[in-house]
Short mmCIF file of C-alpha atoms in Angstrom, two decimals:
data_model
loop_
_atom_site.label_atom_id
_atom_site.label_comp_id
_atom_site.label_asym_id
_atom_site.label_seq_id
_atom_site.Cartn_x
_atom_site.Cartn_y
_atom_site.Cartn_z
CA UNK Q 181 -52.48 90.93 -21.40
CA UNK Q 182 -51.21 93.84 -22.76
CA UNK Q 183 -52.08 96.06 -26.02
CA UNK Q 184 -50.56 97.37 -28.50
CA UNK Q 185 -48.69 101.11 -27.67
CA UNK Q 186 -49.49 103.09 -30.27
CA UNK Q 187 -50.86 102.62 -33.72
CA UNK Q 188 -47.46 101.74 -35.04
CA UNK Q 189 -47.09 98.67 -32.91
CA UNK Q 190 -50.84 97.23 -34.28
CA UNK Q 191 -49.30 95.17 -36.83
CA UNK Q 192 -46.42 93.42 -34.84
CA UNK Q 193 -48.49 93.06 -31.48
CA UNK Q 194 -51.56 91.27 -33.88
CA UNK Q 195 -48.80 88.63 -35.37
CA UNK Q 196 -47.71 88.16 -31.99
CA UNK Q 197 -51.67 86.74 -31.29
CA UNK Q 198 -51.17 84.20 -34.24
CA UNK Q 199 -53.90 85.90 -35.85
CA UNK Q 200 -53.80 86.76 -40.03
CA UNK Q 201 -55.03 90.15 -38.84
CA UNK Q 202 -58.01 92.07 -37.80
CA UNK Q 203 -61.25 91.65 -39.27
CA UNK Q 204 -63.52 95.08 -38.10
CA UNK Q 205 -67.37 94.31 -38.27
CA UNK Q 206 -68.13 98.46 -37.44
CA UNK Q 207 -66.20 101.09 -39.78
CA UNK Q 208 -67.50 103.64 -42.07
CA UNK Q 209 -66.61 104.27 -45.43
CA UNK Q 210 -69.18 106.47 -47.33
CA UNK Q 211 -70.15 108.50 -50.15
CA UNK Q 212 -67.80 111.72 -49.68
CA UNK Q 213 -70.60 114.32 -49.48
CA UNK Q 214 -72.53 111.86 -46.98
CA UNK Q 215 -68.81 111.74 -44.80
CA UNK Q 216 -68.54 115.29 -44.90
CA UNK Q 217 -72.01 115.96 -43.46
CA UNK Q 218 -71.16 113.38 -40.46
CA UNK Q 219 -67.87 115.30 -40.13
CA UNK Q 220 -69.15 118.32 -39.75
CA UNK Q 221 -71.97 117.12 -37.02
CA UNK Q 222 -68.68 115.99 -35.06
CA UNK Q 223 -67.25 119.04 -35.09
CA UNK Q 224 -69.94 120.76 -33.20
CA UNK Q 225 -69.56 118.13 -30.82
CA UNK Q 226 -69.79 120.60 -28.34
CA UNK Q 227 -72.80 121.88 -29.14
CA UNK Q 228 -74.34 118.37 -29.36
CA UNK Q 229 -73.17 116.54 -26.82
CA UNK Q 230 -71.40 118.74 -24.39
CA UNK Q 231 -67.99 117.58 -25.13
CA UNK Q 232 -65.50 117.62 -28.49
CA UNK Q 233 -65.12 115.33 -30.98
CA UNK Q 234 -62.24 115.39 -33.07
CA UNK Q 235 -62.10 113.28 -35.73
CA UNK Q 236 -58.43 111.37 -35.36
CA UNK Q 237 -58.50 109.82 -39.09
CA UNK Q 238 -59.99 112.52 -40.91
CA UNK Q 239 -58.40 111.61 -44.32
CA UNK Q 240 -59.21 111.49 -47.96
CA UNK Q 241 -60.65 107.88 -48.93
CA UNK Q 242 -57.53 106.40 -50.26
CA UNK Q 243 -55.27 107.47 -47.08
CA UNK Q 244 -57.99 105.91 -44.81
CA UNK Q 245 -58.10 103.08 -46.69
CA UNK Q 246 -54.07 102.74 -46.43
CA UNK Q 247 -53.83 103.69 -42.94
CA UNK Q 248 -56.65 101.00 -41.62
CA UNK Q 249 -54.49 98.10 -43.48
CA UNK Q 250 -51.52 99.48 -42.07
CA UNK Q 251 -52.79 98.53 -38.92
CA UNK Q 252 -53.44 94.59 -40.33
CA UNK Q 253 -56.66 95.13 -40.92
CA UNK Q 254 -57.60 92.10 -43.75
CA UNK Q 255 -61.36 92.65 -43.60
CA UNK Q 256 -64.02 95.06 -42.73
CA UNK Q 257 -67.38 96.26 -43.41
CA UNK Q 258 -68.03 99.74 -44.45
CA UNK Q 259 -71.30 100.43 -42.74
CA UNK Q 260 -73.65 103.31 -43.98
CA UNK Q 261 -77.05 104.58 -42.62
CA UNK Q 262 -79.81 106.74 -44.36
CA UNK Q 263 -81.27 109.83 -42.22
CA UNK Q 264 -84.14 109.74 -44.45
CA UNK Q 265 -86.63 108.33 -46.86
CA UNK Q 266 -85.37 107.62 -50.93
CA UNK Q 267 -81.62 107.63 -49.35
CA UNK Q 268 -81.05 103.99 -48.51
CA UNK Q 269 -80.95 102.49 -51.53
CA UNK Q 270 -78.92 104.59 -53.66
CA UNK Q 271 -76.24 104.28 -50.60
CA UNK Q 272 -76.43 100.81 -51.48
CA UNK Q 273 -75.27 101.00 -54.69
CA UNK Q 274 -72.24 102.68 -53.79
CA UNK Q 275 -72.01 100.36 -51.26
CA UNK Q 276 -71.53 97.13 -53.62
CA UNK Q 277 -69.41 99.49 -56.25
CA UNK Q 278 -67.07 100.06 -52.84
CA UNK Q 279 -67.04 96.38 -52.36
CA UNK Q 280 -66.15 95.49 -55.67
CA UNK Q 281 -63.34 98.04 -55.80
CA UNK Q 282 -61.80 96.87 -52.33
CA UNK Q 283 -61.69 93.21 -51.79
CA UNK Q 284 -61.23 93.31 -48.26
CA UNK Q 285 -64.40 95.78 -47.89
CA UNK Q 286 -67.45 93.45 -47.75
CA UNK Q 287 -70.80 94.38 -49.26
CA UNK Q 288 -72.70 95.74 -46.92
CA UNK Q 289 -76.55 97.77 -47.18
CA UNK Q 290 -79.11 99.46 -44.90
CA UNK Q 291 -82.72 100.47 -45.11
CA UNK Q 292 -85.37 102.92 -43.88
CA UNK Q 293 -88.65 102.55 -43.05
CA UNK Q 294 -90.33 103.28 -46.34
CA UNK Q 295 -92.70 101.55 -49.05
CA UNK Q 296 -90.61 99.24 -51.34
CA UNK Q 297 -87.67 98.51 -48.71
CA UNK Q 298 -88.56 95.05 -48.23
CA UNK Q 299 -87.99 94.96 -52.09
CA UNK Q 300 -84.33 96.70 -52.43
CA UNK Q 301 -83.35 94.81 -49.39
CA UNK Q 302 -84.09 91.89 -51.04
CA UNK Q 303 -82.09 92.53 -54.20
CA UNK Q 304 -79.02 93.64 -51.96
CA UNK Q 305 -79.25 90.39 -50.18
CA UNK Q 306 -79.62 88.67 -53.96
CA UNK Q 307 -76.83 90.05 -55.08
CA UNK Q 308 -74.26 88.95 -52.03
CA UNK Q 309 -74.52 91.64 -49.23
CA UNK Q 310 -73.33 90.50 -45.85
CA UNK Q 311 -73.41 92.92 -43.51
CA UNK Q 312 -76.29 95.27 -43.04
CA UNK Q 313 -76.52 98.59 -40.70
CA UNK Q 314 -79.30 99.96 -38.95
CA UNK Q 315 -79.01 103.43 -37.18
CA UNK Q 316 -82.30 103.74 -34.87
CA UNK Q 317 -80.63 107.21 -33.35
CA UNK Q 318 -79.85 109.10 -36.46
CA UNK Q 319 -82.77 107.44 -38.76
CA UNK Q 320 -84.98 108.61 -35.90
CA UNK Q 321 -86.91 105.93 -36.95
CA UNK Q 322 -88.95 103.02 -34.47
CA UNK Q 323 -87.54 99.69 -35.47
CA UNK Q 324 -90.89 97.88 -35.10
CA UNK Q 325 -92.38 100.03 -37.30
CA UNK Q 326 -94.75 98.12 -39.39
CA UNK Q 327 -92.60 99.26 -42.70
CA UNK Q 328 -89.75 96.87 -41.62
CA UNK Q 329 -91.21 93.84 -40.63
CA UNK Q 330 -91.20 91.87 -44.07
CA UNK Q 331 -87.20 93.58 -43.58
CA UNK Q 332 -86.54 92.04 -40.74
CA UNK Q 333 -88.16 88.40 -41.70
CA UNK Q 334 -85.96 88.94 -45.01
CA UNK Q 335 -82.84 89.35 -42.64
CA UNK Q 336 -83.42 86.92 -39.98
CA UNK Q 337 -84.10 84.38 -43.30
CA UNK Q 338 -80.77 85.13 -44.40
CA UNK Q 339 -78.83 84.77 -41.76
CA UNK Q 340 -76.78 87.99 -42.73
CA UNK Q 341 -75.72 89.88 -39.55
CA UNK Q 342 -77.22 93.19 -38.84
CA UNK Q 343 -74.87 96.01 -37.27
CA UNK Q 344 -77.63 98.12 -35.08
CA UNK Q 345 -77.07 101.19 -32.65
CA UNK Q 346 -80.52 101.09 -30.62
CA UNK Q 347 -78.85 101.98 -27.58
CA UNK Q 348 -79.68 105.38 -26.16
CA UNK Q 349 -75.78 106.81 -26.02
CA UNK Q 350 -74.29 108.93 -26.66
CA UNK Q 351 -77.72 110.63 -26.35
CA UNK Q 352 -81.45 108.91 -26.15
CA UNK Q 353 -83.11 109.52 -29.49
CA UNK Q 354 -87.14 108.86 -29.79
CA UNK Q 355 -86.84 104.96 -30.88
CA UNK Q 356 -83.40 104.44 -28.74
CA UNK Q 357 -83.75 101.42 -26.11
CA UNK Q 358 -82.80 98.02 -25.74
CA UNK Q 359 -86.09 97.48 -24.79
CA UNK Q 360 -87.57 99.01 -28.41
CA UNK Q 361 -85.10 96.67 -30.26
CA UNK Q 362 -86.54 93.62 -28.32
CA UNK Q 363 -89.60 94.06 -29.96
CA UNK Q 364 -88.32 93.08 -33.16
CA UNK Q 365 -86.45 90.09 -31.57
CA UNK Q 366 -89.62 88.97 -30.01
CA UNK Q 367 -91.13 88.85 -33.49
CA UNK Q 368 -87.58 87.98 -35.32
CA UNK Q 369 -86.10 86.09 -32.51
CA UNK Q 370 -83.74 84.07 -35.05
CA UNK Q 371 -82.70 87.36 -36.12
CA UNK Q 372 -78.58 87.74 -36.59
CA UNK Q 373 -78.00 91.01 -35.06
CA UNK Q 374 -74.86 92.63 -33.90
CA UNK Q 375 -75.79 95.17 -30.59
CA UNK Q 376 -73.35 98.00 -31.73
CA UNK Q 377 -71.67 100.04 -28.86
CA UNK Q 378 -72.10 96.87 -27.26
CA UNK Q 379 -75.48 98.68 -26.34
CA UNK Q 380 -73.54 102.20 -24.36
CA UNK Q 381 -74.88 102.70 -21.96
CA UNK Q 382 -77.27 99.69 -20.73
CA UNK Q 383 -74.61 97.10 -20.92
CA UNK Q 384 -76.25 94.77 -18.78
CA UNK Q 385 -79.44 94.98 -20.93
CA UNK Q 386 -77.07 94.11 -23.34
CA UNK Q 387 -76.05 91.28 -22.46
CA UNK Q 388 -79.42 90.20 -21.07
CA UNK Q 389 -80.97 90.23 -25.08
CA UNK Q 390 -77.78 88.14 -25.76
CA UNK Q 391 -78.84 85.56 -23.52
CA UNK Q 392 -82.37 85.36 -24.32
CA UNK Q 393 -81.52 85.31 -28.28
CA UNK Q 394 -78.32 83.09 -29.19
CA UNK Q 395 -77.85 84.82 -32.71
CA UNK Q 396 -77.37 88.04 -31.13
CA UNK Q 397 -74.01 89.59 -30.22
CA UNK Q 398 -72.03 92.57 -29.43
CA UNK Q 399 -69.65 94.44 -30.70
CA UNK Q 400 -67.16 96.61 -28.90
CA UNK Q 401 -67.22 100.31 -31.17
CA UNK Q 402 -66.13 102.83 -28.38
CA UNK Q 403 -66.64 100.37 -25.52
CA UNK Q 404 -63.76 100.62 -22.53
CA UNK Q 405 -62.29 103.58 -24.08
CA UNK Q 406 -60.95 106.79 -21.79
CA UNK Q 407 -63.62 109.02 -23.97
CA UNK Q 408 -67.17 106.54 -23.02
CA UNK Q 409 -66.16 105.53 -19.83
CA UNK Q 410 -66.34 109.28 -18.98
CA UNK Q 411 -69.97 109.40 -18.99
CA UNK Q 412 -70.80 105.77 -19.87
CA UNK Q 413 -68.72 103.75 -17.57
CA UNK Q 414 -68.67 99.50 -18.04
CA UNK Q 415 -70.02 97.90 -14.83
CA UNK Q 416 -67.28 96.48 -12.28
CA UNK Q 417 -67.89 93.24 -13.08
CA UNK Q 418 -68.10 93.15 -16.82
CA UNK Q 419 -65.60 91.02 -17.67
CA UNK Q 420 -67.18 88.45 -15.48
CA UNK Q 421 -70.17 89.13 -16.74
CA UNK Q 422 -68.85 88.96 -20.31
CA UNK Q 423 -67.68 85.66 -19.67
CA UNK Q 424 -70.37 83.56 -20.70
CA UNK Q 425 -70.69 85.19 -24.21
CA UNK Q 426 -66.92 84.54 -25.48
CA UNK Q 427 -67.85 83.66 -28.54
CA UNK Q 428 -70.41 86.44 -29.15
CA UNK Q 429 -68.39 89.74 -29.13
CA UNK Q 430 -66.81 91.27 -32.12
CA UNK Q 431 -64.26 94.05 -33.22
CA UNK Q 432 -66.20 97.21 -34.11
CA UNK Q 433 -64.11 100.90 -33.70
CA UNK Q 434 -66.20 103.51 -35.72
CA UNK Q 435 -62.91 104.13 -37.69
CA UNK Q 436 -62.53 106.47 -39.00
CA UNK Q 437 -65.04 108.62 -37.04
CA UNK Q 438 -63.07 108.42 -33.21
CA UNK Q 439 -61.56 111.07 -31.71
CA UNK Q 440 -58.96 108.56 -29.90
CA UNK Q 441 -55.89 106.30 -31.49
CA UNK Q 442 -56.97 103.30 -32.94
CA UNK Q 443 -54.82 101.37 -30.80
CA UNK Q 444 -56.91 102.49 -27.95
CA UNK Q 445 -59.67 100.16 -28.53
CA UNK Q 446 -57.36 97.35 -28.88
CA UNK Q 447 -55.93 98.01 -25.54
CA UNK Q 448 -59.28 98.13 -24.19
CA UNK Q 449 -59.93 94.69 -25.62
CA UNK Q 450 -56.85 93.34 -24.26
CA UNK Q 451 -57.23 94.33 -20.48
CA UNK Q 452 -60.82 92.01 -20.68
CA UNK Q 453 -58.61 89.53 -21.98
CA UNK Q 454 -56.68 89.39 -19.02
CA UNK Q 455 -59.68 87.82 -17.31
CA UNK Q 456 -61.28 85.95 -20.28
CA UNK Q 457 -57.32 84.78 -22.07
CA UNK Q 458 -56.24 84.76 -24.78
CA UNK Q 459 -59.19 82.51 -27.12
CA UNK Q 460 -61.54 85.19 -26.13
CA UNK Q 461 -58.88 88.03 -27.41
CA UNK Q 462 -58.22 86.05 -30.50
CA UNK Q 463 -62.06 85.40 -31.15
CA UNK Q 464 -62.70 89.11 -30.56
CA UNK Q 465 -60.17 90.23 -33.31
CA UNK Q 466 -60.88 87.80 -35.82
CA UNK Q 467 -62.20 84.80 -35.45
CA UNK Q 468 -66.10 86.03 -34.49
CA UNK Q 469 -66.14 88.99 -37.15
CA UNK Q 470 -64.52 86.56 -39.87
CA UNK Q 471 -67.93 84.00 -39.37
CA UNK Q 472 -70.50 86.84 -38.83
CA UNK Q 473 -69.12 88.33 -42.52
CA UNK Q 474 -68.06 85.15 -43.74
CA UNK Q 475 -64.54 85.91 -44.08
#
């Protein structure tokens, strides 16, 4: 099953599925002084993580905004992470004024582990959120930490699904690991969370905490693509592997953050869909993002 080209053949190739369009559970849209701080950490790529990093949509807000529908594109969720304490909730306000400005942006939050989160989580999730973000690399934070377990119980309660990277790529952090993340589940096992990166690079741990915990999923930000498989390569067998959890894998790119074509992820998606057919491609694109974000 073959993807799309290029960028400019998105559109046609995702009416060609049947589909309305794309609905992308993992992009980032953020406060511009907040972008141009990530930015910048990107372009010393080098010095980070031993290879560059050029940003491929590095536009102003409304081009990135026109460019990502261009593609078809009908719903996302701008995701946004604090690196500190006294951050997360004023990200969330921007968050829901983004939201309200673009209809096809839902409202999304985070939180950090930090007295009172518990209570502006719970007003974000009052006032309509769905889609939260948790970034256990950059927050440098340990997700069991006793400051986010009324967070968590708040969360799993809602059902709302929560976007986390706890994986250790592209580098280990202090609180990266699968196994770290598990903790929570073990407390919070009814918890809706979405294993971003798919988990890079311990897919099969991956895919072992979806089949212990049925409300947890992946979703497929940088997965397959020329730049991970480089030093995080997928297993042989993943699409068999992969198999089993059809219905629990959704669109996620990191737009506009990747240093690749937006098409390229697509692709990638497509060529497991030559094992898995086309119901798994079509629940992928749409139809597993749409119900996590009720879209």
């Amino acid at each position: 099953m073959t993807g799309p080209g290029s960028d400019e053949q998105i559109r046609d190739w995702v009416r060609g599925l049947g589909l309305p369009g794309l609905i992308d559970i993992h992009v980032h849209f953020m406060p511009e002084r907040v972008l141009a701080k990530v930015w910048a950490y990107f372009d010393a790529a080098s010095e980070h993580y031993g290879v560059a990093w050029p940003v491929r949509y590095r536009f102003d807000e409304p081009t990135r905004l026109a460019v990502l529908r261009g593609f078809g594109v009908i719903g996302f969720a701008p995701l946004l992470y604090p690196h500190k304490p006294a951050m997360a909730e004023w990200l969330n306000d921007w968050a829901a004024e983004f939201a309200e400005r673009e209809p096809d942006a839902v409202p999304t939050a985070t939180f950090y582990p930090e007295p009172g989160a518990d209570a502006y989580l719970a007003r974000a999730l009052e006032r309509g959120v769905r889609c939260l973000k948790a970034h256990v690399q950059v927050g440098d934070y340990d997700p069991a930490d006793p400051l986010l377990d009324k967070v968590w119980g708040l969360i799993a309660e809602s059902g709302v699904p929560v976007v986390i990277h706890c994986g250790h790529g592209p580098l280990p952090g202090r609180h990266t690991g699968l196994d770290v993340f598990e903790t929570v589940l073990r407390r919070h096992p009814r918890l809706t969370a979405v294993l971003a990166h798919a988990g890079t690079p311990d897919y099969l741990a991956a895919l072992e905490l979806l089949r212990r915990y049925p409300r947890v999923h992946l979703d497929t930000t940088m997965v397959g693509v020329a730049f991970t498989e480089r030093n995080a390569p997928l297993p042989a067998d993943w699409t068999a592997r992969l198999a089993e959890f059809g219905d629990r894998v959704a669109l996620g790119t990191d737009y506009p953050n990747i240093p690749y074509e937006y098409s390229e992820q697509l692709r990638a998606i497509a060529g497991w869909a030559q094992d898995l057919g086309p119901e798994f491609l079509r629940a992928v694109l749409h139809d597993t993002p749409a119900r996590l974000l009720g879209r």
